[in-house]
């Protein structure tokens, strides 16, 4: 069970933890830890080395001189003895400072804790300061990210919280090129492991990505520390540690202008951060266009910024709270799209209010092409024409109807009751026709109430002040109540519509992801979602129907038709009921998904048409190369042997005749094998034969390839072939590729140096490296080595026509792989053969790397 991170003996000072964090092994974490130990020891601190791994590095081992080392405890596991940290002995010794290397290490069973970081937690709880080391790939939160980058799973991890709670975290940094030089010089691993490490885990791209992860993780830790400090000291003002620019997006058309302006502000200072934010109201009734917001989010992310959505009803306060929480120094807003009359009627807008409250944040009001082009505010809901006319009619008729009814019961009711009944009528009109109809009803009701029910009756004069006040209150209350009712009804309608749109778009996304037949599924979803009779995709140039779906029920005699462009090459035609304007926004989302589905289908069709041509071209090239190159040597040898035997001018001994016959027989056997392969290749090119792709184990193919070399005793060493997963390949073709590439490496290798063949898995591919220590290939000549009749750097012009690498690349590509050139660290050339990995488990896999030397 994990140790309690916060547990410690009562009344005892908790020890302080210092962590040296590195991006990869070999950057110098342990060296820096020992250097710190010597510095502390010179200042009088009691320092003990609890456990430290030198990995046979001489410079690191020398730094142990003068430091007290605690003996390790030995534990036996599976018939093997392992040396581990003696936690109990270290607790009894109770130094002021303990060095404990490799924080993420998994302990051998038999100790008190499963993980070394739990040992460290117990030391800290006992009041002992600890200095330790850890690599970024061992942090739990980054474990899967590192595996995707390097292709190597990390089984030993430490919770991020353990490292985050350290009192000091120091990054030990080194450039990837410098680390690779250290590796090549033998300062990190033993010589026999250097080539494999440089070719796999310690590639420049891997190290660069790991370095970035380490820097970003530590930067986040620094930000956390800064926020905690400000919170403890109640510091609310912004600290301008670096420029952070927040751009507020409304989903309007001015968004791209604001984003680009904010990005230019960021670019003026090094380390600037672009942050985009959209504020949505807490009721979920956002009036912004989802399509525009999605496009603007993509633009922000393409410029290196981040996108956020926050909820709040007071938009200026929400924006400023978000900006202060992110330590933003500048806030970018667009000028209002409202016109002058609109601003006069509704008061100051979001921009003016934000500027008034901004305090220590600079606010940029950016003008754009849509400034002042907004419309007047709507006084009510947008109803159909019929319902709007009905509301106006009710606004006139309902007060008269109530007047007629109340006149009959006038003696039984007082003025207060009459006014309340009129108010109820105004509210009913508001529900029917909106605020404008209610306003009309309140005016008519006020006049009728004055004329028929307020003394003196049948006049528009008011005899008592109380009656005047009552009439005024009635008019005000009627107007306010009708406005509130209308607003509530509008919010309810918008909420229902927003829910329906969200459900529709969610179903739409599911339809797209459900399979290859996305276009018919989307068309059917479009027709059913909008309740239409027919949905069809047409070619706008020819009118040809690309796809169509119909309802089983009979359509109207005169259906309405709606047309919407889908990309540049299709037209969506919908027939059935007339679609209201409010449906067109969601319909545009359907059209966008249809355009994407059509484009995907088009690209898939093009790829399917091109692939056979590419495959035929690759096979044709390989076939011609094989005819010119591989048939020539055995044919010439056989002809020369037979010709010599038939010559009447030379008398051969029995031994010589046997040798010539054996040479001819060997050449003819080789010739037969090559002809069989060429026939298979020709059938494959003609489409009459498919490749026999099957899971193929490299440790079985390489020996057969080496047996076909001109010199069967050539120095070739293999590493990790038996632990690599099988590849999906044609075994005879793969054998020929390996034989050609190894032969080429031997021809250019340094005298006496072996050629190394290694393999490793990365994602769904297997990379096979053939490494030599020759003069290397200049970058400008790397593409030329794969062209026919190129023999760059060869001193022997008697063997072959320079087609071995051309043939090998053609065969590799025919099997779905590739063949490329890389530099060998320290000098030489590495041929990188990449093939797809098969799905079955690795053949004869073992825990430790296995090496064979030929």
PDB file of C-alpha atoms in Angstrom, residues 117-320:
ATOM      1  CA  UNK A 117       9.830   6.987  -2.990  1.00  0.00           C
ATOM      2  CA  UNK A 118       7.954   5.447  -0.065  1.00  0.00           C
ATOM      3  CA  UNK A 119      11.310   4.811   1.650  1.00  0.00           C
ATOM      4  CA  UNK A 120      12.130   8.485   1.095  1.00  0.00           C
ATOM      5  CA  UNK A 121       8.789   9.537   2.600  1.00  0.00           C
ATOM      6  CA  UNK A 122       9.604   7.601   5.774  1.00  0.00           C
ATOM      7  CA  UNK A 123      13.032   9.254   5.967  1.00  0.00           C
ATOM      8  CA  UNK A 124      11.446  12.690   5.609  1.00  0.00           C
ATOM      9  CA  UNK A 125       8.860  11.883   8.269  1.00  0.00           C
ATOM     10  CA  UNK A 126      11.742  10.941  10.583  1.00  0.00           C
ATOM     11  CA  UNK A 127      13.235  14.435  10.138  1.00  0.00           C
ATOM     12  CA  UNK A 128      16.054  13.439   7.775  1.00  0.00           C
ATOM     13  CA  UNK A 129      16.740  15.705   4.793  1.00  0.00           C
ATOM     14  CA  UNK A 130      16.956  13.792   1.505  1.00  0.00           C
ATOM     15  CA  UNK A 131      18.515  14.590  -1.874  1.00  0.00           C
ATOM     16  CA  UNK A 132      17.341  12.361  -4.734  1.00  0.00           C
ATOM     17  CA  UNK A 133      17.138  12.115  -8.537  1.00  0.00           C
ATOM     18  CA  UNK A 134      14.381  11.322 -11.035  1.00  0.00           C
ATOM     19  CA  UNK A 135      13.899  11.485 -14.805  1.00  0.00           C
ATOM     20  CA  UNK A 136      10.886  13.162 -16.380  1.00  0.00           C
ATOM     21  CA  UNK A 137       9.762   9.886 -18.004  1.00  0.00           C
ATOM     22  CA  UNK A 138       9.152   8.369 -14.566  1.00  0.00           C
ATOM     23  CA  UNK A 139       6.484  10.910 -13.539  1.00  0.00           C
ATOM     24  CA  UNK A 140       3.108   9.176 -13.475  1.00  0.00           C
ATOM     25  CA  UNK A 141       1.214  11.895 -15.379  1.00  0.00           C
ATOM     26  CA  UNK A 142       3.712  11.833 -18.276  1.00  0.00           C
ATOM     27  CA  UNK A 143       4.177   8.071 -18.516  1.00  0.00           C
ATOM     28  CA  UNK A 144       1.869   7.535 -21.511  1.00  0.00           C
ATOM     29  CA  UNK A 145       3.145  10.677 -23.264  1.00  0.00           C
ATOM     30  CA  UNK A 146       6.752   9.479 -23.014  1.00  0.00           C
ATOM     31  CA  UNK A 147       5.800   6.053 -24.329  1.00  0.00           C
ATOM     32  CA  UNK A 148       4.200   7.636 -27.413  1.00  0.00           C
ATOM     33  CA  UNK A 149       7.338   9.697 -28.039  1.00  0.00           C
ATOM     34  CA  UNK A 150       9.982   7.036 -27.478  1.00  0.00           C
ATOM     35  CA  UNK A 151       8.042   3.821 -28.056  1.00  0.00           C
ATOM     36  CA  UNK A 152       9.454   2.495 -24.758  1.00  0.00           C
ATOM     37  CA  UNK A 153       7.043   1.795 -21.861  1.00  0.00           C
ATOM     38  CA  UNK A 154       8.208   3.005 -18.445  1.00  0.00           C
ATOM     39  CA  UNK A 155       7.240   0.471 -15.780  1.00  0.00           C
ATOM     40  CA  UNK A 156       8.739   2.403 -12.862  1.00  0.00           C
ATOM     41  CA  UNK A 157       6.808   5.556 -12.020  1.00  0.00           C
ATOM     42  CA  UNK A 158       6.466   7.962  -9.121  1.00  0.00           C
ATOM     43  CA  UNK A 159       3.325  10.030  -8.331  1.00  0.00           C
ATOM     44  CA  UNK A 160       3.656  13.632  -9.470  1.00  0.00           C
ATOM     45  CA  UNK A 161       2.533  14.834  -6.039  1.00  0.00           C
ATOM     46  CA  UNK A 162       5.623  13.311  -4.401  1.00  0.00           C
ATOM     47  CA  UNK A 163       7.906  15.429  -6.587  1.00  0.00           C
ATOM     48  CA  UNK A 164       5.661  18.500  -6.478  1.00  0.00           C
ATOM     49  CA  UNK A 165       5.823  18.539  -2.669  1.00  0.00           C
ATOM     50  CA  UNK A 166       9.631  18.710  -2.737  1.00  0.00           C
ATOM     51  CA  UNK A 167      11.103  21.784  -1.072  1.00  0.00           C
ATOM     52  CA  UNK A 168      13.497  22.274  -3.992  1.00  0.00           C
ATOM     53  CA  UNK A 169      13.385  20.983  -7.562  1.00  0.00           C
ATOM     54  CA  UNK A 170      16.424  21.651  -9.714  1.00  0.00           C
ATOM     55  CA  UNK A 171      16.437  20.871 -13.429  1.00  0.00           C
ATOM     56  CA  UNK A 172      19.652  19.297 -14.703  1.00  0.00           C
ATOM     57  CA  UNK A 173      19.564  20.254 -18.362  1.00  0.00           C
ATOM     58  CA  UNK A 174      21.697  19.320 -21.361  1.00  0.00           C
ATOM     59  CA  UNK A 175      21.231  19.892 -25.089  1.00  0.00           C
ATOM     60  CA  UNK A 176      20.356  16.709 -27.053  1.00  0.00           C
ATOM     61  CA  UNK A 177      23.465  16.988 -29.217  1.00  0.00           C
ATOM     62  CA  UNK A 178      25.702  17.323 -26.146  1.00  0.00           C
ATOM     63  CA  UNK A 179      24.067  14.298 -24.483  1.00  0.00           C
ATOM     64  CA  UNK A 180      24.562  12.215 -27.635  1.00  0.00           C
ATOM     65  CA  UNK A 181      28.243  13.221 -27.671  1.00  0.00           C
ATOM     66  CA  UNK A 182      28.561  12.106 -24.046  1.00  0.00           C
ATOM     67  CA  UNK A 183      26.934   8.832 -25.019  1.00  0.00           C
ATOM     68  CA  UNK A 184      29.219   8.333 -28.050  1.00  0.00           C
ATOM     69  CA  UNK A 185      32.284   8.978 -25.884  1.00  0.00           C
ATOM     70  CA  UNK A 186      31.240   6.203 -23.508  1.00  0.00           C
ATOM     71  CA  UNK A 187      30.454   8.535 -20.578  1.00  0.00           C
ATOM     72  CA  UNK A 188      26.921   7.146 -20.063  1.00  0.00           C
ATOM     73  CA  UNK A 189      26.727   3.487 -21.144  1.00  0.00           C
ATOM     74  CA  UNK A 190      29.240   0.764 -21.873  1.00  0.00           C
ATOM     75  CA  UNK A 191      30.653   0.719 -25.403  1.00  0.00           C
ATOM     76  CA  UNK A 192      28.633  -2.271 -26.611  1.00  0.00           C
ATOM     77  CA  UNK A 193      25.361  -0.499 -25.741  1.00  0.00           C
ATOM     78  CA  UNK A 194      26.168   2.885 -27.262  1.00  0.00           C
ATOM     79  CA  UNK A 195      25.112   2.203 -30.874  1.00  0.00           C
ATOM     80  CA  UNK A 196      21.765   0.704 -29.903  1.00  0.00           C
ATOM     81  CA  UNK A 197      21.038   3.550 -27.453  1.00  0.00           C
ATOM     82  CA  UNK A 198      21.889   6.255 -29.996  1.00  0.00           C
ATOM     83  CA  UNK A 199      19.758   4.583 -32.647  1.00  0.00           C
ATOM     84  CA  UNK A 200      16.714   4.101 -30.408  1.00  0.00           C
ATOM     85  CA  UNK A 201      15.940   5.969 -27.191  1.00  0.00           C
ATOM     86  CA  UNK A 202      18.602   8.669 -27.528  1.00  0.00           C
ATOM     87  CA  UNK A 203      17.571  10.005 -30.923  1.00  0.00           C
ATOM     88  CA  UNK A 204      17.638  13.803 -31.266  1.00  0.00           C
ATOM     89  CA  UNK A 205      13.861  14.015 -31.685  1.00  0.00           C
ATOM     90  CA  UNK A 206      13.206  11.921 -28.573  1.00  0.00           C
ATOM     91  CA  UNK A 207      15.633  13.924 -26.439  1.00  0.00           C
ATOM     92  CA  UNK A 208      14.242  17.249 -27.673  1.00  0.00           C
ATOM     93  CA  UNK A 209      10.685  16.215 -26.825  1.00  0.00           C
ATOM     94  CA  UNK A 210      11.707  14.924 -23.383  1.00  0.00           C
ATOM     95  CA  UNK A 211      13.621  18.128 -22.708  1.00  0.00           C
ATOM     96  CA  UNK A 212      10.545  20.191 -23.597  1.00  0.00           C
ATOM     97  CA  UNK A 213       8.386  18.046 -21.284  1.00  0.00           C
ATOM     98  CA  UNK A 214      10.810  18.614 -18.420  1.00  0.00           C
ATOM     99  CA  UNK A 215      10.952  22.375 -18.967  1.00  0.00           C
ATOM    100  CA  UNK A 216       7.165  22.702 -19.253  1.00  0.00           C
ATOM    101  CA  UNK A 217       6.537  20.538 -16.184  1.00  0.00           C
ATOM    102  CA  UNK A 218       8.974  22.560 -14.108  1.00  0.00           C
ATOM    103  CA  UNK A 219       7.533  25.840 -15.450  1.00  0.00           C
ATOM    104  CA  UNK A 220       4.100  24.696 -14.268  1.00  0.00           C
ATOM    105  CA  UNK A 221       5.580  23.934 -10.837  1.00  0.00           C
ATOM    106  CA  UNK A 222       7.083  27.442 -10.710  1.00  0.00           C
ATOM    107  CA  UNK A 223       3.700  28.965 -11.610  1.00  0.00           C
ATOM    108  CA  UNK A 224       2.056  26.956  -8.832  1.00  0.00           C
ATOM    109  CA  UNK A 225       4.616  28.212  -6.343  1.00  0.00           C
ATOM    110  CA  UNK A 226       4.072  31.799  -7.451  1.00  0.00           C
ATOM    111  CA  UNK A 227       0.294  31.488  -7.122  1.00  0.00           C
ATOM    112  CA  UNK A 228       0.630  29.916  -3.664  1.00  0.00           C
ATOM    113  CA  UNK A 229       2.917  32.728  -2.537  1.00  0.00           C
ATOM    114  CA  UNK A 230       0.491  35.387  -3.751  1.00  0.00           C
ATOM    115  CA  UNK A 231      -2.423  33.603  -2.096  1.00  0.00           C
ATOM    116  CA  UNK A 232      -0.603  33.321   1.263  1.00  0.00           C
ATOM    117  CA  UNK A 233       0.360  36.996   1.168  1.00  0.00           C
ATOM    118  CA  UNK A 234      -3.053  38.169  -0.138  1.00  0.00           C
ATOM    119  CA  UNK A 235      -1.547  39.701  -3.272  1.00  0.00           C
ATOM    120  CA  UNK A 236      -4.404  40.393  -5.701  1.00  0.00           C
ATOM    121  CA  UNK A 237      -2.633  42.629  -8.167  1.00  0.00           C
ATOM    122  CA  UNK A 238      -1.136  41.182 -11.354  1.00  0.00           C
ATOM    123  CA  UNK A 239       2.575  40.384 -11.314  1.00  0.00           C
ATOM    124  CA  UNK A 240       3.933  40.942 -14.779  1.00  0.00           C
ATOM    125  CA  UNK A 241       6.403  38.066 -14.773  1.00  0.00           C
ATOM    126  CA  UNK A 242       5.763  37.729 -18.501  1.00  0.00           C
ATOM    127  CA  UNK A 243       3.288  39.045 -21.037  1.00  0.00           C
ATOM    128  CA  UNK A 244       0.025  37.116 -21.017  1.00  0.00           C
ATOM    129  CA  UNK A 245      -2.544  38.472 -23.443  1.00  0.00           C
ATOM    130  CA  UNK A 246      -6.196  37.447 -23.038  1.00  0.00           C
ATOM    131  CA  UNK A 247      -8.454  37.978 -26.051  1.00  0.00           C
ATOM    132  CA  UNK A 248     -12.218  37.897 -25.435  1.00  0.00           C
ATOM    133  CA  UNK A 249     -14.231  36.145 -28.155  1.00  0.00           C
ATOM    134  CA  UNK A 250     -17.969  36.536 -28.603  1.00  0.00           C
ATOM    135  CA  UNK A 251     -18.303  34.178 -31.557  1.00  0.00           C
ATOM    136  CA  UNK A 252     -18.938  37.156 -33.824  1.00  0.00           C
ATOM    137  CA  UNK A 253     -17.362  37.827 -37.224  1.00  0.00           C
ATOM    138  CA  UNK A 254     -14.760  40.146 -35.701  1.00  0.00           C
ATOM    139  CA  UNK A 255     -13.080  37.233 -33.869  1.00  0.00           C
ATOM    140  CA  UNK A 256     -10.201  36.520 -36.331  1.00  0.00           C
ATOM    141  CA  UNK A 257      -9.231  40.221 -36.322  1.00  0.00           C
ATOM    142  CA  UNK A 258      -9.019  40.261 -32.520  1.00  0.00           C
ATOM    143  CA  UNK A 259      -7.041  37.014 -32.385  1.00  0.00           C
ATOM    144  CA  UNK A 260      -4.430  38.181 -34.880  1.00  0.00           C
ATOM    145  CA  UNK A 261      -4.107  41.534 -33.109  1.00  0.00           C
ATOM    146  CA  UNK A 262      -3.574  39.796 -29.765  1.00  0.00           C
ATOM    147  CA  UNK A 263      -1.008  37.454 -31.351  1.00  0.00           C
ATOM    148  CA  UNK A 264       0.963  40.436 -32.660  1.00  0.00           C
ATOM    149  CA  UNK A 265       0.982  41.911 -29.153  1.00  0.00           C
ATOM    150  CA  UNK A 266       2.358  38.616 -27.804  1.00  0.00           C
ATOM    151  CA  UNK A 267       5.061  38.455 -30.454  1.00  0.00           C
ATOM    152  CA  UNK A 268       6.504  41.784 -29.334  1.00  0.00           C
ATOM    153  CA  UNK A 269       7.957  40.199 -26.193  1.00  0.00           C
ATOM    154  CA  UNK A 270       9.816  36.952 -25.681  1.00  0.00           C
ATOM    155  CA  UNK A 271       7.816  34.293 -23.878  1.00  0.00           C
ATOM    156  CA  UNK A 272       4.448  35.941 -24.467  1.00  0.00           C
ATOM    157  CA  UNK A 273       1.389  33.728 -23.965  1.00  0.00           C
ATOM    158  CA  UNK A 274      -1.821  34.024 -25.999  1.00  0.00           C
ATOM    159  CA  UNK A 275      -5.015  33.049 -24.165  1.00  0.00           C
ATOM    160  CA  UNK A 276      -8.464  33.160 -25.758  1.00  0.00           C
ATOM    161  CA  UNK A 277     -11.630  33.064 -23.647  1.00  0.00           C
ATOM    162  CA  UNK A 278     -15.334  32.891 -24.452  1.00  0.00           C
ATOM    163  CA  UNK A 279     -17.845  33.728 -21.735  1.00  0.00           C
ATOM    164  CA  UNK A 280     -21.107  31.807 -21.875  1.00  0.00           C
ATOM    165  CA  UNK A 281     -24.020  32.633 -19.631  1.00  0.00           C
ATOM    166  CA  UNK A 282     -24.889  30.347 -16.741  1.00  0.00           C
ATOM    167  CA  UNK A 283     -28.289  29.526 -18.253  1.00  0.00           C
ATOM    168  CA  UNK A 284     -26.516  27.879 -21.212  1.00  0.00           C
ATOM    169  CA  UNK A 285     -28.330  30.081 -23.727  1.00  0.00           C
ATOM    170  CA  UNK A 286     -25.357  31.279 -25.737  1.00  0.00           C
ATOM    171  CA  UNK A 287     -26.213  33.279 -28.781  1.00  0.00           C
ATOM    172  CA  UNK A 288     -22.773  32.726 -30.356  1.00  0.00           C
ATOM    173  CA  UNK A 289     -22.314  30.657 -33.485  1.00  0.00           C
ATOM    174  CA  UNK A 290     -20.724  27.285 -32.588  1.00  0.00           C
ATOM    175  CA  UNK A 291     -19.211  27.080 -36.071  1.00  0.00           C
ATOM    176  CA  UNK A 292     -17.490  30.454 -35.725  1.00  0.00           C
ATOM    177  CA  UNK A 293     -16.227  29.635 -32.263  1.00  0.00           C
ATOM    178  CA  UNK A 294     -14.782  26.352 -33.554  1.00  0.00           C
ATOM    179  CA  UNK A 295     -13.002  28.169 -36.405  1.00  0.00           C
ATOM    180  CA  UNK A 296     -11.665  30.813 -34.019  1.00  0.00           C
ATOM    181  CA  UNK A 297     -10.458  28.151 -31.603  1.00  0.00           C
ATOM    182  CA  UNK A 298      -8.531  26.484 -34.431  1.00  0.00           C
ATOM    183  CA  UNK A 299      -6.974  29.847 -35.340  1.00  0.00           C
ATOM    184  CA  UNK A 300      -5.917  30.468 -31.715  1.00  0.00           C
ATOM    185  CA  UNK A 301      -4.317  27.035 -31.418  1.00  0.00           C
ATOM    186  CA  UNK A 302      -2.561  27.398 -34.777  1.00  0.00           C
ATOM    187  CA  UNK A 303      -0.952  30.578 -33.418  1.00  0.00           C
ATOM    188  CA  UNK A 304       0.291  28.717 -30.352  1.00  0.00           C
ATOM    189  CA  UNK A 305      -2.374  29.949 -27.929  1.00  0.00           C
ATOM    190  CA  UNK A 306      -4.874  28.226 -25.662  1.00  0.00           C
ATOM    191  CA  UNK A 307      -8.680  28.411 -25.746  1.00  0.00           C
ATOM    192  CA  UNK A 308     -10.968  28.482 -22.714  1.00  0.00           C
ATOM    193  CA  UNK A 309     -14.702  28.706 -22.019  1.00  0.00           C
ATOM    194  CA  UNK A 310     -15.904  30.184 -18.718  1.00  0.00           C
ATOM    195  CA  UNK A 311     -19.408  30.661 -17.352  1.00  0.00           C
ATOM    196  CA  UNK A 312     -20.695  33.938 -15.954  1.00  0.00           C
ATOM    197  CA  UNK A 313     -23.626  36.311 -16.203  1.00  0.00           C
ATOM    198  CA  UNK A 314     -21.607  39.484 -15.488  1.00  0.00           C
ATOM    199  CA  UNK A 315     -19.365  39.295 -18.552  1.00  0.00           C
ATOM    200  CA  UNK A 316     -16.964  42.177 -17.699  1.00  0.00           C
ATOM    201  CA  UNK A 317     -16.382  40.863 -14.164  1.00  0.00           C
ATOM    202  CA  UNK A 318     -15.991  37.296 -15.435  1.00  0.00           C
ATOM    203  CA  UNK A 319     -13.420  38.397 -18.015  1.00  0.00           C
ATOM    204  CA  UNK A 320     -11.376  40.353 -15.473  1.00  0.00           C
TER     205      UNK A 320
END
